[in-house]
mmCIF file of C-alpha atoms in Angstrom:
data_model
loop_
_atom_site.group_PDB
_atom_site.id
_atom_site.type_symbol
_atom_site.label_atom_id
_atom_site.label_comp_id
_atom_site.label_asym_id
_atom_site.label_seq_id
_atom_site.Cartn_x
_atom_site.Cartn_y
_atom_site.Cartn_z
ATOM 1 C CA GLU A 1 -15.847 -10.919 1.348
ATOM 2 C CA SER A 2 -17.648 -8.623 3.736
ATOM 3 C CA ALA A 3 -17.384 -4.939 4.551
ATOM 4 C CA ARG A 4 -19.656 -2.140 5.616
ATOM 5 C CA THR A 5 -20.017 0.486 2.904
ATOM 6 C CA ARG A 6 -20.881 4.138 3.206
ATOM 7 C CA THR A 7 -23.530 3.899 0.520
ATOM 8 C CA ARG A 8 -25.003 0.521 1.458
ATOM 9 C CA PRO A 9 -24.689 -0.135 5.238
ATOM 10 C CA GLY A 10 -24.485 -3.651 6.563
ATOM 11 C CA ASN A 11 -22.218 -6.414 5.356
ATOM 12 C CA ALA A 12 -22.958 -5.953 1.658
ATOM 13 C CA SER A 13 -20.005 -6.341 -0.682
ATOM 14 C CA PRO A 14 -18.798 -2.940 -1.930
ATOM 15 C CA THR A 15 -18.946 -1.856 -5.553
ATOM 16 C CA ALA A 16 -16.905 0.609 -7.616
ATOM 17 C CA SER A 17 -18.892 3.563 -6.258
ATOM 18 C CA ASP A 18 -18.526 2.526 -2.608
ATOM 19 C CA VAL A 19 -15.993 3.214 0.100
ATOM 20 C CA ALA A 20 -15.464 -0.033 2.006
ATOM 21 C CA VAL A 21 -15.274 0.730 5.730
ATOM 22 C CA PHE A 22 -13.847 -1.792 8.165
ATOM 23 C CA ASP A 23 -14.777 -0.971 11.777
ATOM 24 C CA SER A 24 -16.232 -2.370 15.002
ATOM 25 C CA THR A 25 -19.799 -2.484 13.627
ATOM 26 C CA CYS A 26 -18.968 -5.605 11.628
ATOM 27 C CA VAL A 27 -21.195 -8.517 12.685
ATOM 28 C CA SER A 28 -19.819 -11.360 10.541
ATOM 29 C CA ASN A 29 -16.730 -12.225 8.496
ATOM 30 C CA CYS A 30 -14.827 -9.338 10.069
ATOM 31 C CA SER A 31 -11.529 -10.679 8.760
ATOM 32 C CA PRO A 32 -12.520 -11.056 5.098
ATOM 33 C CA PHE A 33 -10.771 -13.086 2.444
ATOM 34 C CA ILE A 34 -11.096 -11.279 -0.899
ATOM 35 C CA ASN A 35 -11.835 -14.073 -3.334
ATOM 36 C CA ALA A 36 -12.859 -12.058 -6.410
ATOM 37 C CA ASN A 37 -11.360 -9.085 -8.230
ATOM 38 C CA ILE A 38 -12.612 -5.884 -6.616
ATOM 39 C CA SER A 39 -12.734 -2.250 -7.692
ATOM 40 C CA VAL A 40 -13.918 0.198 -5.021
ATOM 41 C CA ALA A 41 -13.920 3.971 -4.613
ATOM 42 C CA GLY A 42 -11.919 3.685 -1.396
ATOM 43 C CA ILE A 43 -10.992 1.599 1.634
ATOM 44 C CA VAL A 44 -10.969 2.754 5.258
ATOM 45 C CA ALA A 45 -9.733 0.635 8.158
ATOM 46 C CA THR A 46 -10.891 2.757 11.084
ATOM 47 C CA SER A 47 -9.334 3.069 14.534
ATOM 48 C CA THR A 48 -11.878 0.576 15.925
ATOM 49 C CA TYR A 49 -11.112 -2.227 13.465
ATOM 50 C CA SER A 50 -9.173 -5.205 14.832
ATOM 51 C CA GLY A 51 -9.426 -7.718 12.010
ATOM 52 C CA THR A 52 -7.320 -8.830 9.058
ATOM 53 C CA ILE A 53 -8.081 -8.222 5.378
ATOM 54 C CA THR A 54 -6.559 -10.878 3.120
ATOM 55 C CA GLN A 55 -6.225 -10.691 -0.652
ATOM 56 C CA GLY A 56 -6.744 -13.909 -2.582
ATOM 57 C CA SER A 57 -3.777 -15.201 -4.547
ATOM 58 C CA THR A 58 -5.236 -14.357 -7.969
ATOM 59 C CA THR A 59 -7.653 -11.527 -7.134
ATOM 60 C CA THR A 60 -6.697 -7.959 -7.958
ATOM 61 C CA ILE A 61 -7.597 -4.936 -5.849
ATOM 62 C CA THR A 62 -8.184 -1.540 -7.471
ATOM 63 C CA VAL A 63 -8.904 1.462 -5.264
ATOM 64 C CA GLY A 64 -10.349 4.651 -6.757
ATOM 65 C CA THR A 65 -9.926 8.326 -6.007
ATOM 66 C CA SER A 66 -11.181 8.098 -2.407
ATOM 67 C CA GLY A 67 -7.966 6.242 -1.605
ATOM 68 C CA TRP A 68 -6.974 3.938 1.227
ATOM 69 C CA ILE A 69 -6.891 5.114 4.841
ATOM 70 C CA HIS A 70 -5.412 2.524 7.183
ATOM 71 C CA ARG A 71 -5.544 3.380 10.891
ATOM 72 C CA VAL A 72 -5.393 -0.069 12.514
ATOM 73 C CA GLY A 73 -5.816 -3.765 11.702
ATOM 74 C CA THR A 74 -3.858 -5.791 9.174
ATOM 75 C CA PHE A 75 -3.872 -6.096 5.419
ATOM 76 C CA ASN A 76 -2.176 -9.084 3.779
ATOM 77 C CA ALA A 77 -1.519 -8.771 0.048
ATOM 78 C CA SER A 78 -0.910 -11.709 -2.278
ATOM 79 C CA SER A 79 0.710 -12.452 -5.629
ATOM 80 C CA ALA A 80 -2.007 -10.417 -7.388
ATOM 81 C CA ALA A 81 -1.755 -6.687 -8.080
ATOM 82 C CA VAL A 82 -2.909 -3.855 -5.824
ATOM 83 C CA THR A 83 -3.468 -0.504 -7.595
ATOM 84 C CA LEU A 84 -4.318 2.692 -5.715
ATOM 85 C CA ASN A 85 -5.586 5.614 -7.790
ATOM 86 C CA GLY A 86 -6.326 7.737 -4.723
ATOM 87 C CA GLY A 87 -4.180 8.733 -1.766
ATOM 88 C CA PHE A 88 -2.721 6.195 0.670
ATOM 89 C CA THR A 89 -2.408 6.988 4.383
ATOM 90 C CA LEU A 90 -0.957 4.569 6.914
ATOM 91 C CA SER A 91 -1.154 5.794 10.514
ATOM 92 C CA GLY A 92 -1.404 2.483 12.372
ATOM 93 C CA GLY A 93 -1.750 -1.260 11.998
ATOM 94 C CA THR A 94 0.177 -3.323 9.459
ATOM 95 C CA TRP A 95 0.113 -3.286 5.653
ATOM 96 C CA ASN A 96 1.864 -6.342 4.254
ATOM 97 C CA GLY A 97 2.870 -6.544 0.625
ATOM 98 C CA SER A 98 3.697 -9.905 -0.912
ATOM 99 C CA ALA A 99 4.602 -11.211 -4.385
ATOM 100 C CA GLY A 100 2.194 -8.966 -6.302
ATOM 101 C CA ALA A 101 2.958 -5.531 -7.742
ATOM 102 C CA VAL A 102 1.731 -2.555 -5.709
ATOM 103 C CA THR A 103 1.199 0.767 -7.509
ATOM 104 C CA PHE A 104 0.525 4.133 -5.863
ATOM 105 C CA ASN A 105 -0.851 6.525 -8.490
ATOM 106 C CA ALA A 106 -1.588 9.273 -5.949
ATOM 107 C CA SER A 107 0.246 10.695 -2.949
ATOM 108 C CA SER A 108 1.117 8.268 -0.162
ATOM 109 C CA SER A 109 2.139 8.916 3.414
ATOM 110 C CA ILE A 110 3.202 6.848 6.401
ATOM 111 C CA SER A 111 2.957 8.393 9.870
ATOM 112 C CA GLY A 112 2.573 5.243 11.975
ATOM 113 C CA GLY A 113 2.108 1.498 11.830
ATOM 114 C CA THR A 114 4.220 -0.841 9.714
ATOM 115 C CA PHE A 115 4.534 -1.084 5.941
ATOM 116 C CA ASN A 116 6.159 -4.252 4.601
ATOM 117 C CA GLY A 117 6.745 -4.013 0.878
ATOM 118 C CA GLY A 118 7.045 -7.692 -0.015
ATOM 119 C CA THR A 119 9.045 -9.406 -2.738
ATOM 120 C CA ALA A 120 7.598 -7.714 -5.839
ATOM 121 C CA THR A 121 7.820 -4.123 -7.125
ATOM 122 C CA THR A 122 6.257 -1.120 -5.414
ATOM 123 C CA THR A 123 5.771 1.862 -7.734
ATOM 124 C CA TYR A 124 5.271 5.462 -6.594
ATOM 125 C CA ALA A 125 3.989 7.810 -9.306
ATOM 126 C CA VAL A 126 3.346 10.801 -7.038
ATOM 127 C CA ASN A 127 4.683 12.237 -3.750
ATOM 128 C CA PHE A 128 5.771 9.890 -0.959
ATOM 129 C CA THR A 129 6.157 11.055 2.651
ATOM 130 C CA ILE A 130 7.360 9.208 5.749
ATOM 131 C CA THR A 131 7.001 10.972 9.111
ATOM 132 C CA GLY A 132 6.760 7.979 11.449
ATOM 133 C CA GLY A 133 6.053 4.285 11.746
ATOM 134 C CA THR A 134 8.161 1.532 10.193
ATOM 135 C CA TYR A 135 8.855 1.283 6.480
ATOM 136 C CA ASN A 136 10.360 -1.906 5.073
ATOM 137 C CA ALA A 137 10.770 -1.418 1.351
ATOM 138 C CA ALA A 138 9.814 -3.976 -1.262
ATOM 139 C CA SER A 139 12.511 -5.955 -3.032
ATOM 140 C CA SER A 140 12.240 -3.418 -5.848
ATOM 141 C CA THR A 141 10.967 0.178 -5.755
ATOM 142 C CA VAL A 142 10.248 2.377 -8.784
ATOM 143 C CA PHE A 143 9.556 6.111 -8.906
ATOM 144 C CA SER A 144 7.680 6.854 -12.132
ATOM 145 C CA GLY A 145 5.375 9.458 -13.664
ATOM 146 C CA ASN A 146 5.737 13.229 -13.561
ATOM 147 C CA ASN A 147 7.535 15.502 -11.080
ATOM 148 C CA SER A 148 7.267 14.199 -7.515
ATOM 149 C CA ASN A 149 8.920 14.436 -4.111
ATOM 150 C CA ILE A 150 10.093 12.005 -1.481
ATOM 151 C CA ASP A 151 10.387 13.250 2.102
ATOM 152 C CA ALA A 152 11.707 10.574 4.436
ATOM 153 C CA SER A 153 12.328 12.783 7.486
ATOM 154 C CA ALA A 154 16.108 12.160 7.335
ATOM 155 C CA SER A 155 16.617 8.776 5.685
ATOM 156 C CA VAL A 156 14.950 5.674 4.291
ATOM 157 C CA THR A 157 16.367 2.390 2.986
ATOM 158 C CA PHE A 158 15.420 0.748 -0.307
ATOM 159 C CA GLU A 159 16.652 -2.542 -1.761
ATOM 160 C CA LYS A 160 16.671 -2.091 -5.558
ATOM 161 C CA LEU A 161 15.710 1.446 -6.581
ATOM 162 C CA THR A 162 14.752 2.631 -10.080
ATOM 163 C CA VAL A 163 13.951 6.179 -11.172
ATOM 164 C CA ASN A 164 11.966 6.024 -14.412
ATOM 165 C CA LYS A 165 10.240 9.376 -14.762
ATOM 166 C CA THR A 166 8.496 10.764 -17.802
ATOM 167 C CA GLY A 167 11.159 12.476 -19.934
ATOM 168 C CA GLY A 168 12.281 15.769 -18.399
ATOM 169 C CA GLN A 169 10.446 15.107 -15.111
ATOM 170 C CA TYR A 170 12.177 14.665 -11.758
ATOM 171 C CA LEU A 171 12.189 12.954 -8.398
ATOM 172 C CA GLU A 172 13.119 15.497 -5.747
ATOM 173 C CA ILE A 173 14.642 14.241 -2.516
ATOM 174 C CA ALA A 174 13.791 16.493 0.424
ATOM 175 C CA SER A 175 16.661 18.761 1.446
ATOM 176 C CA GLY A 176 18.894 17.022 3.967
ATOM 177 C CA ASP A 177 17.416 13.571 3.314
ATOM 178 C CA THR A 178 19.393 10.482 2.328
ATOM 179 C CA LEU A 179 18.053 7.534 0.336
ATOM 180 C CA ILE A 180 20.037 4.420 1.247
ATOM 181 C CA VAL A 181 20.064 1.888 -1.600
ATOM 182 C CA ALA A 182 21.150 -1.485 -0.265
ATOM 183 C CA ASP A 183 21.340 -3.198 -3.647
ATOM 184 C CA SER A 184 21.277 -1.589 -7.107
ATOM 185 C CA LEU A 185 20.346 1.864 -8.382
ATOM 186 C CA THR A 186 18.998 2.258 -11.933
ATOM 187 C CA LEU A 187 18.398 5.682 -13.460
ATOM 188 C CA THR A 188 16.264 5.043 -16.552
ATOM 189 C CA ASP A 189 14.585 8.335 -17.501
ATOM 190 C CA GLY A 190 14.016 11.805 -16.056
ATOM 191 C CA TYR A 191 16.326 12.890 -13.262
ATOM 192 C CA VAL A 192 16.899 13.111 -9.535
ATOM 193 C CA ARG A 193 17.436 16.436 -7.815
ATOM 194 C CA GLN A 194 18.545 17.486 -4.326
ATOM 195 C CA GLY A 195 19.437 15.250 -1.375
ATOM 196 C CA THR A 196 21.877 12.354 -1.201
ATOM 197 C CA ILE A 197 21.792 8.728 -2.313
ATOM 198 C CA ASP A 198 23.965 6.398 -0.233
ATOM 199 C CA LEU A 199 24.580 3.554 -2.656
ATOM 200 C CA ARG A 200 25.716 0.189 -1.260
ATOM 201 C CA GLY A 201 25.677 -1.694 -4.582
ATOM 202 C CA ASN A 202 26.101 -0.823 -8.254
ATOM 203 C CA ALA A 203 24.519 1.880 -10.416
ATOM 204 C CA THR A 204 23.333 2.050 -14.020
ATOM 205 C CA VAL A 205 22.667 5.341 -15.831
ATOM 206 C CA ASN A 206 20.769 5.019 -19.099
ATOM 207 C CA SER A 207 20.664 7.282 -22.149
ATOM 208 C CA ALA A 208 17.418 9.128 -21.383
ATOM 209 C CA VAL A 209 18.601 10.397 -18.001
ATOM 210 C CA ASP A 210 18.812 14.159 -17.533
ATOM 211 C CA ALA A 211 20.421 16.273 -14.839
ATOM 212 C CA PRO A 212 19.131 19.389 -13.024
ATOM 213 C CA ALA A 213 20.669 22.790 -13.617
ATOM 214 C CA SER A 214 20.891 23.222 -9.832
ATOM 215 C CA ALA A 215 20.210 21.259 -6.636
ATOM 216 C CA VAL A 216 22.288 18.353 -7.912
ATOM 217 C CA THR A 217 21.872 15.012 -6.156
ATOM 218 C CA ILE A 218 25.052 13.477 -4.748
ATOM 219 C CA ILE A 219 25.454 9.711 -5.049
ATOM 220 C CA ASP A 220 27.962 8.296 -2.566
ATOM 221 C CA PHE A 221 29.657 4.967 -3.105
ATOM 222 C CA GLY A 222 28.835 3.975 0.456
ATOM 223 C CA ASN A 223 29.961 0.345 0.729
ATOM 224 C CA ASP A 224 33.681 0.191 1.437
ATOM 225 C CA ALA A 225 33.531 -3.605 1.792
ATOM 226 C CA ILE A 226 33.083 -4.227 -1.945
ATOM 227 C CA ALA A 227 34.212 -2.807 -5.277
ATOM 228 C CA GLN A 228 31.271 -0.842 -6.617
ATOM 229 C CA THR A 229 30.620 -0.030 -10.278
ATOM 230 C CA ALA A 230 28.679 2.710 -12.027
ATOM 231 C CA THR A 231 27.824 1.932 -15.658
ATOM 232 C CA PHE A 232 26.950 4.799 -17.995
ATOM 233 C CA ASN A 233 24.950 4.015 -21.130
ATOM 234 C CA GLY A 234 24.654 7.665 -22.062
ATOM 235 C CA GLY A 235 22.539 10.393 -20.498
ATOM 236 C CA THR A 236 23.619 12.997 -17.954
ATOM 237 C CA ALA A 237 24.356 11.546 -14.542
ATOM 238 C CA PRO A 238 24.124 13.095 -11.101
ATOM 239 C CA MET A 239 27.326 13.656 -9.134
ATOM 240 C CA PHE A 240 29.058 10.462 -7.977
ATOM 241 C CA ARG A 241 31.296 10.995 -4.976
ATOM 242 C CA LEU A 242 34.305 8.903 -3.951
ATOM 243 C CA ASP A 243 34.899 9.842 -0.336
ATOM 244 C CA SER A 244 37.206 7.228 1.186
ATOM 245 C CA ALA A 245 40.459 5.439 0.411
ATOM 246 C CA SER A 246 38.520 2.203 -0.099
ATOM 247 C CA ASP A 247 36.773 3.788 -3.070
ATOM 248 C CA SER A 248 39.961 3.305 -5.064
ATOM 249 C CA ALA A 249 38.564 -0.160 -5.886
ATOM 250 C CA ASP A 250 35.378 1.324 -7.345
ATOM 251 C CA SER A 251 35.015 1.834 -11.087
ATOM 252 C CA PHE A 252 33.137 3.680 -13.805
ATOM 253 C CA VAL A 253 32.218 1.951 -17.058
ATOM 254 C CA ILE A 254 31.333 4.349 -19.893
ATOM 255 C CA ASN A 255 29.547 2.609 -22.757
ATOM 256 C CA ALA A 256 28.156 5.779 -24.319
ATOM 257 C CA THR A 257 28.244 9.527 -23.732
#
């Protein structure tokens, strides 16, 4: 691998205390293949970088509190994990997930470029904001951790969506926003408040789920082409709304109260 670092200029490999900077000053191996597990303070792909960063199939990437700033260029993930413990900012270029889990343990934002989530699970533990660019969700998306917000600037589409917050903590959808869930919705723990979820598949509500005292989230059965089902295994669910004649084929299964 090769990257310029803020603490050790040149093409030296970065260490856990370094921020790896990818820019036009690179003189060799400017499209690195990461062939060993790395842990760095941060990663920056500057506006002058035109290469591709590729993660090896078994090599994990851990980014510290300086986070990942991606302005241009391409990152290709693999079947190994990527864990970000600092903020993530995508304003240009392409960030490609793959078959490995991606975890955002600090705030993430997308204002430009393209994010492709891949076939594994992407987990957001803190706030997530989309103001521009293209967001293609992973096959499975999880919102975990303590209280956090998602602001999608109107709407965003997920495939499988799970809310698994620490008990009593919430995911708040920005006022006026809609989360479109193309496949299944699973509410495991904590609760969702505000906004709307347009559900195109089935829902499961588990026993640890709470509900807000106000700013209740509305979940619409939004796929009139199929019979949708919400299964309740206990807990306190948000509001499910049947809003068309076709919803007469939809059903609720109550296994526990």
